[in-house]
Amino acid sequence: QVQLAESGGGLVQAGVSLRLSCAASGRAFSSYVIGWFRQAPGKEREFVASIVWSGGHTYYADSVKGRFTISRDGAKNTVHLQMNNLKPEDTALYYCAAGNPLDYDDYLGYAYWGQGTQVAVSS
């Protein structure tokens, strides 16, 4: 069993940066893929980025490629999402998830989820 806790969200203006963190407890991340997803009001949950903990391979949605960076901190059992040059369309509730998905961008493949952290970007 893995418990996930996100932090780092907030209300910011367009163009600035935020760093989200996802801390795991109960079991280490070592055997999982860790993903970030987001869901805006009235929209479906969408893939943002993921990292394979054991090898460090990363994957990004086209909408965030070049602006967001996902990374891992083994000592703290934490995954970060560095978000630069934020845009109003990045406004959403951001979730951290862990699992062993067949497709890294399919939220159905992730077994464990945090409660989410809100990101709001004003223009």
Tab-separated table of N, CA and C in Angstrom:
chain	number	residue	atom	x	y	z
A	1	GLN	N	0.851	-1.189	0.000
A	1	GLN	CA	0.000	0.000	0.000
A	1	GLN	C	0.890	1.243	0.000
A	2	VAL	N	0.506	2.214	-0.794
A	2	VAL	CA	1.243	3.461	-0.901
A	2	VAL	C	0.302	4.613	-0.610
A	3	GLN	N	0.733	5.519	0.226
A	3	GLN	CA	-0.007	6.757	0.454
A	3	GLN	C	0.778	7.892	-0.182
A	4	LEU	N	0.050	8.735	-0.906
A	4	LEU	CA	0.663	9.840	-1.631
A	4	LEU	C	0.120	11.167	-1.127
A	5	ALA	N	1.000	12.134	-1.023
A	5	ALA	CA	0.587	13.459	-0.570
A	5	ALA	C	1.230	14.509	-1.462
A	6	GLU	N	0.399	15.288	-2.151
A	6	GLU	CA	0.888	16.359	-3.017
A	6	GLU	C	0.978	17.656	-2.236
A	7	SER	N	1.875	18.507	-2.691
A	7	SER	CA	2.001	19.843	-2.118
A	7	SER	C	2.589	20.769	-3.168
A	8	GLY	N	2.493	22.070	-2.912
A	8	GLY	CA	3.149	23.042	-3.768
A	8	GLY	C	2.248	23.834	-4.687
A	9	GLY	N	0.962	23.526	-4.700
A	9	GLY	CA	0.066	24.278	-5.558
A	9	GLY	C	-0.148	25.698	-5.063
A	10	GLY	N	-0.825	26.488	-5.870
A	10	GLY	CA	-1.107	27.862	-5.465
A	10	GLY	C	-1.715	28.661	-6.586
A	11	LEU	N	-1.931	29.935	-6.298
A	11	LEU	CA	-2.466	30.882	-7.274
A	11	LEU	C	-1.320	31.782	-7.728
A	12	VAL	N	-1.042	31.749	-9.026
A	12	VAL	CA	0.078	32.514	-9.565
A	12	VAL	C	-0.346	33.220	-10.843
A	13	GLN	N	0.496	34.136	-11.277
A	13	GLN	CA	0.254	34.813	-12.545
A	13	GLN	C	0.933	34.055	-13.684
A	14	ALA	N	0.426	34.251	-14.868
A	14	ALA	CA	1.011	33.604	-16.033
A	14	ALA	C	2.484	33.976	-16.177
A	15	GLY	N	3.276	32.989	-16.579
A	15	GLY	CA	4.688	33.220	-16.796
A	15	GLY	C	5.597	32.818	-15.652
A	16	VAL	N	5.029	32.636	-14.467
A	16	VAL	CA	5.877	32.289	-13.326
A	16	VAL	C	5.975	30.775	-13.202
A	17	SER	N	6.711	30.342	-12.173
A	17	SER	CA	6.964	28.915	-11.977
A	17	SER	C	6.391	28.427	-10.650
A	18	LEU	N	6.096	27.147	-10.613
A	18	LEU	CA	5.720	26.457	-9.385
A	18	LEU	C	6.393	25.092	-9.394
A	19	ARG	N	6.646	24.565	-8.196
A	19	ARG	CA	7.137	23.207	-8.099
A	19	ARG	C	6.199	22.389	-7.217
A	20	LEU	N	5.638	21.358	-7.800
A	20	LEU	CA	4.788	20.450	-7.052
A	20	LEU	C	5.624	19.293	-6.543
A	21	SER	N	5.233	18.776	-5.399
A	21	SER	CA	5.923	17.630	-4.825
A	21	SER	C	4.922	16.535	-4.491
A	22	CYS	N	5.374	15.305	-4.602
A	22	CYS	CA	4.558	14.143	-4.271
A	22	CYS	C	5.394	13.250	-3.364
A	23	ALA	N	4.998	13.172	-2.120
A	23	ALA	CA	5.723	12.369	-1.142
A	23	ALA	C	4.996	11.053	-0.904
A	24	ALA	N	5.758	9.980	-0.853
A	24	ALA	CA	5.175	8.658	-0.642
A	24	ALA	C	5.457	8.170	0.764
A	25	SER	N	4.498	7.462	1.315
A	25	SER	CA	4.696	6.792	2.594
A	25	SER	C	4.049	5.422	2.511
A	26	GLY	N	4.482	4.547	3.372
A	26	GLY	CA	3.924	3.203	3.405
A	26	GLY	C	4.719	2.210	2.593
A	27	ARG	N	5.225	2.653	1.471
A	27	ARG	CA	6.019	1.776	0.621
A	27	ARG	C	6.823	2.645	-0.316
A	28	ALA	N	8.017	2.243	-0.610
A	28	ALA	CA	8.880	3.055	-1.470
A	28	ALA	C	8.386	3.036	-2.913
A	29	PHE	N	8.802	4.033	-3.654
A	29	PHE	CA	8.414	4.186	-5.041
A	29	PHE	C	9.162	3.236	-5.973
A	30	SER	N	10.124	2.517	-5.485
A	30	SER	CA	11.119	1.883	-6.333
A	30	SER	C	10.555	0.971	-7.423
A	31	SER	N	9.390	0.407	-7.228
A	31	SER	CA	8.867	-0.541	-8.220
A	31	SER	C	7.751	0.054	-9.069
A	32	TYR	N	7.594	1.375	-9.024
A	32	TYR	CA	6.453	1.998	-9.680
A	32	TYR	C	6.826	3.003	-10.752
A	33	VAL	N	5.824	3.288	-11.557
A	33	VAL	CA	5.820	4.484	-12.394
A	33	VAL	C	5.039	5.539	-11.613
A	34	ILE	N	5.581	6.734	-11.560
A	34	ILE	CA	4.914	7.831	-10.864
A	34	ILE	C	4.445	8.828	-11.910
A	35	GLY	N	3.182	9.149	-11.852
A	35	GLY	CA	2.620	10.059	-12.836
A	35	GLY	C	1.971	11.272	-12.214
A	36	TRP	N	1.950	12.349	-12.972
A	36	TRP	CA	1.170	13.535	-12.623
A	36	TRP	C	0.046	13.659	-13.645
A	37	PHE	N	-1.143	13.854	-13.131
A	37	PHE	CA	-2.326	14.093	-13.948
A	37	PHE	C	-2.986	15.371	-13.464
A	38	ARG	N	-3.832	15.938	-14.297
A	38	ARG	CA	-4.565	17.132	-13.876
A	38	ARG	C	-5.986	17.078	-14.402
A	39	GLN	N	-6.832	17.766	-13.684
A	39	GLN	CA	-8.237	17.815	-14.082
A	39	GLN	C	-8.780	19.211	-13.832
A	40	ALA	N	-9.213	19.832	-14.903
A	40	ALA	CA	-9.829	21.149	-14.815
A	40	ALA	C	-11.342	20.978	-14.697
A	41	PRO	N	-12.033	21.963	-14.147
A	41	PRO	CA	-13.486	21.854	-13.999
A	41	PRO	C	-14.183	21.572	-15.326
A	42	GLY	N	-15.025	20.558	-15.329
A	42	GLY	CA	-15.777	20.221	-16.525
A	42	GLY	C	-15.003	19.459	-17.574
A	43	LYS	N	-13.764	19.101	-17.255
A	43	LYS	CA	-12.934	18.381	-18.228
A	43	LYS	C	-12.496	17.034	-17.658
A	44	GLU	N	-12.061	16.162	-18.531
A	44	GLU	CA	-11.576	14.864	-18.103
A	44	GLU	C	-10.161	14.971	-17.539
A	45	ARG	N	-9.822	13.993	-16.724
A	45	ARG	CA	-8.469	13.946	-16.185
A	45	ARG	C	-7.495	13.690	-17.330
A	46	GLU	N	-6.399	14.442	-17.346
A	46	GLU	CA	-5.449	14.294	-18.428
A	46	GLU	C	-4.040	14.076	-17.902
A	47	PHE	N	-3.275	13.349	-18.678
A	47	PHE	CA	-1.888	13.045	-18.356
A	47	PHE	C	-1.034	14.298	-18.491
A	48	VAL	N	-0.095	14.455	-17.556
A	48	VAL	CA	0.844	15.571	-17.608
A	48	VAL	C	2.266	15.058	-17.825
A	49	ALA	N	2.728	14.188	-16.937
A	49	ALA	CA	4.100	13.677	-17.014
A	49	ALA	C	4.209	12.428	-16.150
A	50	SER	N	5.219	11.619	-16.459
A	50	SER	CA	5.466	10.454	-15.619
A	50	SER	C	6.944	10.114	-15.620
A	51	ILE	N	7.346	9.365	-14.605
A	51	ILE	CA	8.733	8.943	-14.478
A	51	ILE	C	8.765	7.504	-14.000
A	52	VAL	N	9.607	6.704	-14.643
A	52	VAL	CA	9.822	5.336	-14.197
A	52	VAL	C	10.876	5.393	-13.113
A	53	TRP	N	10.495	5.059	-11.900
A	53	TRP	CA	11.391	5.301	-10.778
A	53	TRP	C	12.718	4.575	-10.942
A	54	SER	N	12.690	3.316	-11.339
A	54	SER	CA	13.911	2.520	-11.344
A	54	SER	C	14.897	2.972	-12.405
A	55	GLY	N	14.427	3.415	-13.552
A	55	GLY	CA	15.348	3.790	-14.615
A	55	GLY	C	15.425	5.274	-14.869
A	56	GLY	N	14.448	6.012	-14.343
A	56	GLY	CA	14.445	7.455	-14.511
A	56	GLY	C	13.896	7.949	-15.833
A	57	HIS	N	13.356	7.064	-16.665
A	57	HIS	CA	12.805	7.510	-17.940
A	57	HIS	C	11.597	8.413	-17.687
A	58	THR	N	11.496	9.450	-18.478
A	58	THR	CA	10.416	10.407	-18.300
A	58	THR	C	9.578	10.545	-19.567
A	59	TYR	N	8.329	10.917	-19.367
A	59	TYR	CA	7.388	11.094	-20.469
A	59	TYR	C	6.561	12.339	-20.172
A	60	TYR	N	6.195	13.065	-21.236
A	60	TYR	CA	5.459	14.313	-21.073
A	60	TYR	C	4.331	14.421	-22.080
A	61	ALA	N	3.271	15.065	-21.652
A	61	ALA	CA	2.236	15.456	-22.598
A	61	ALA	C	2.785	16.555	-23.501
A	62	ASP	N	2.320	16.592	-24.722
A	62	ASP	CA	2.810	17.602	-25.668
A	62	ASP	C	2.555	19.012	-25.158
A	63	SER	N	1.469	19.184	-24.423
A	63	SER	CA	1.084	20.523	-23.963
A	63	SER	C	2.041	21.094	-22.918
A	64	VAL	N	2.846	20.250	-22.289
A	64	VAL	CA	3.747	20.736	-21.244
A	64	VAL	C	5.212	20.504	-21.587
A	65	LYS	N	5.473	19.813	-22.672
A	65	LYS	CA	6.847	19.491	-23.045
A	65	LYS	C	7.649	20.772	-23.239
A	66	GLY	N	8.819	20.813	-22.622
A	66	GLY	CA	9.660	21.993	-22.701
A	66	GLY	C	9.398	23.000	-21.595
A	67	ARG	N	8.286	22.875	-20.885
A	67	ARG	CA	7.963	23.795	-19.776
A	67	ARG	C	7.993	23.085	-18.424
A	68	PHE	N	7.575	21.829	-18.399
A	68	PHE	CA	7.508	21.064	-17.154
A	68	PHE	C	8.620	20.025	-17.122
A	69	THR	N	9.114	19.755	-15.926
A	69	THR	CA	10.129	18.727	-15.738
A	69	THR	C	9.769	17.886	-14.528
A	70	ILE	N	9.742	16.583	-14.728
A	70	ILE	CA	9.483	15.659	-13.629
A	70	ILE	C	10.807	15.056	-13.190
A	71	SER	N	10.977	14.927	-11.878
A	71	SER	CA	12.222	14.385	-11.351
A	71	SER	C	11.933	13.622	-10.066
A	72	ARG	N	12.923	12.855	-9.636
A	72	ARG	CA	12.740	12.062	-8.411
A	72	ARG	C	13.863	12.328	-7.430
A	73	ASP	N	13.532	12.219	-6.157
A	73	ASP	CA	14.493	12.359	-5.068
A	73	ASP	C	14.434	11.067	-4.263
A	74	GLY	N	15.405	10.188	-4.480
A	74	GLY	CA	15.395	8.887	-3.832
A	74	GLY	C	15.525	8.964	-2.331
A	75	ALA	N	16.320	9.902	-1.860
A	75	ALA	CA	16.547	10.020	-0.426
A	75	ALA	C	15.271	10.385	0.323
A	76	LYS	N	14.405	11.151	-0.343
A	76	LYS	CA	13.174	11.608	0.305
A	76	LYS	C	11.940	10.865	-0.197
A	77	ASN	N	12.148	9.912	-1.115
A	77	ASN	CA	11.019	9.166	-1.683
A	77	ASN	C	9.943	10.128	-2.190
A	78	THR	N	10.391	11.072	-2.983
A	78	THR	CA	9.535	12.169	-3.442
A	78	THR	C	9.743	12.386	-4.933
A	79	VAL	N	8.668	12.741	-5.603
A	79	VAL	CA	8.720	13.118	-7.016
A	79	VAL	C	8.302	14.575	-7.118
A	80	HIS	N	9.029	15.325	-7.937
A	80	HIS	CA	8.733	16.745	-8.132
A	80	HIS	C	8.254	16.989	-9.552
A	81	LEU	N	7.438	18.004	-9.695
A	81	LEU	CA	7.044	18.484	-11.010
A	81	LEU	C	7.351	19.975	-11.047
A	82	GLN	N	8.414	20.325	-11.731
A	82	GLN	CA	8.791	21.727	-11.904
A	82	GLN	C	8.012	22.283	-13.089
A	83	MET	N	7.229	23.311	-12.839
A	83	MET	CA	6.378	23.883	-13.879
A	83	MET	C	6.823	25.315	-14.140
A	84	ASN	N	7.356	25.556	-15.314
A	84	ASN	CA	7.830	26.886	-15.704
A	84	ASN	C	6.917	27.501	-16.740
A	85	ASN	N	6.974	28.811	-16.829
A	85	ASN	CA	6.185	29.541	-17.827
A	85	ASN	C	4.727	29.081	-17.808
A	86	LEU	N	4.132	29.143	-16.645
A	86	LEU	CA	2.763	28.678	-16.499
A	86	LEU	C	1.784	29.516	-17.312
A	87	LYS	N	0.755	28.845	-17.807
A	87	LYS	CA	-0.260	29.480	-18.631
A	87	LYS	C	-1.631	29.297	-17.977
A	88	PRO	N	-2.578	30.165	-18.280
A	88	PRO	CA	-3.919	29.994	-17.701
A	88	PRO	C	-4.509	28.614	-17.972
A	89	GLU	N	-4.198	28.038	-19.102
A	89	GLU	CA	-4.735	26.709	-19.416
A	89	GLU	C	-4.118	25.590	-18.584
A	90	ASP	N	-3.111	25.910	-17.784
A	90	ASP	CA	-2.553	24.928	-16.845
A	90	ASP	C	-3.362	24.863	-15.555
A	91	THR	N	-4.328	25.736	-15.410
A	91	THR	CA	-5.154	25.743	-14.206
A	91	THR	C	-5.915	24.430	-14.069
A	92	ALA	N	-5.738	23.762	-12.936
A	92	ALA	CA	-6.372	22.467	-12.716
A	92	ALA	C	-6.023	21.965	-11.326
A	93	LEU	N	-6.690	20.892	-10.947
A	93	LEU	CA	-6.306	20.136	-9.758
A	93	LEU	C	-5.298	19.084	-10.215
A	94	TYR	N	-4.114	19.129	-9.622
A	94	TYR	CA	-3.035	18.240	-10.029
A	94	TYR	C	-2.931	17.063	-9.058
A	95	TYR	N	-2.913	15.862	-9.642
A	95	TYR	CA	-2.849	14.636	-8.859
A	95	TYR	C	-1.534	13.905	-9.121
A	96	CYS	N	-1.026	13.303	-8.088
A	96	CYS	CA	0.095	12.390	-8.188
A	96	CYS	C	-0.462	10.969	-8.110
A	97	ALA	N	0.120	10.067	-8.896
A	97	ALA	CA	-0.349	8.692	-8.911
A	97	ALA	C	0.830	7.743	-9.033
A	98	ALA	N	0.649	6.538	-8.537
A	98	ALA	CA	1.695	5.515	-8.614
A	98	ALA	C	1.083	4.194	-9.063
A	99	GLY	N	1.821	3.471	-9.871
A	99	GLY	CA	1.319	2.185	-10.326
A	99	GLY	C	2.241	1.572	-11.340
A	100	ASN	N	1.716	0.564	-12.022
A	100	ASN	CA	2.459	-0.107	-13.087
A	100	ASN	C	1.590	-0.166	-14.338
A	101	PRO	N	1.363	0.990	-14.947
A	101	PRO	CA	0.467	1.041	-16.108
A	101	PRO	C	1.091	0.417	-17.345
A	102	LEU	N	0.255	-0.141	-18.189
A	102	LEU	CA	0.731	-0.606	-19.490
A	102	LEU	C	1.068	0.588	-20.378
A	103	ASP	N	0.262	1.604	-20.284
A	103	ASP	CA	0.493	2.852	-20.999
A	103	ASP	C	0.682	3.957	-19.965
A	104	TYR	N	1.808	4.617	-20.011
A	104	TYR	CA	2.160	5.587	-18.960
A	104	TYR	C	1.201	6.754	-18.874
A	105	ASP	N	0.443	7.008	-19.954
A	105	ASP	CA	-0.461	8.149	-19.946
A	105	ASP	C	-1.909	7.763	-19.661
A	106	ASP	N	-2.158	6.513	-19.301
A	106	ASP	CA	-3.505	6.031	-19.022
A	106	ASP	C	-3.741	6.030	-17.517
A	107	TYR	N	-4.597	6.938	-17.044
A	107	TYR	CA	-4.780	7.065	-15.610
A	107	TYR	C	-5.378	5.803	-14.992
A	108	LEU	N	-6.056	4.999	-15.791
A	108	LEU	CA	-6.651	3.766	-15.278
A	108	LEU	C	-5.591	2.755	-14.846
A	109	GLY	N	-4.375	2.936	-15.304
A	109	GLY	CA	-3.316	2.005	-14.961
A	109	GLY	C	-2.592	2.312	-13.663
A	110	TYR	N	-2.993	3.378	-13.002
A	110	TYR	CA	-2.342	3.792	-11.756
A	110	TYR	C	-3.234	3.402	-10.572
A	111	ALA	N	-2.658	2.680	-9.623
A	111	ALA	CA	-3.454	2.122	-8.536
A	111	ALA	C	-3.599	3.062	-7.337
A	112	TYR	N	-2.626	3.925	-7.142
A	112	TYR	CA	-2.601	4.772	-5.945
A	112	TYR	C	-2.644	6.239	-6.343
A	113	TRP	N	-3.430	7.005	-5.616
A	113	TRP	CA	-3.643	8.419	-5.936
A	113	TRP	C	-3.591	9.280	-4.682
A	114	GLY	N	-3.063	10.483	-4.859
A	114	GLY	CA	-3.143	11.459	-3.797
A	114	GLY	C	-4.445	12.226	-3.879
A	115	GLN	N	-4.598	13.204	-2.980
A	115	GLN	CA	-5.831	13.999	-2.915
A	115	GLN	C	-5.810	15.173	-3.875
A	116	GLY	N	-4.660	15.511	-4.393
A	116	GLY	CA	-4.562	16.595	-5.352
A	116	GLY	C	-4.139	17.915	-4.724
A	117	THR	N	-3.540	18.753	-5.528
A	117	THR	CA	-3.173	20.098	-5.125
A	117	THR	C	-3.593	21.051	-6.227
A	118	GLN	N	-4.211	22.172	-5.837
A	118	GLN	CA	-4.793	23.079	-6.815
A	118	GLN	C	-3.753	24.046	-7.362
A	119	VAL	N	-3.763	24.194	-8.681
A	119	VAL	CA	-2.937	25.190	-9.349
A	119	VAL	C	-3.869	26.112	-10.130
A	120	ALA	N	-3.756	27.393	-9.883
A	120	ALA	CA	-4.568	28.381	-10.595
A	120	ALA	C	-3.641	29.428	-11.175
A	121	VAL	N	-3.757	29.669	-12.476
A	121	VAL	CA	-2.887	30.607	-13.173
A	121	VAL	C	-3.748	31.708	-13.767
A	122	SER	N	-3.484	32.922	-13.350
A	122	SER	CA	-4.250	34.053	-13.853
A	122	SER	C	-3.490	34.730	-14.993
A	123	SER	N	-4.240	35.319	-15.894
A	123	SER	CA	-3.615	35.976	-17.057
A	123	SER	C	-3.282	37.412	-16.775
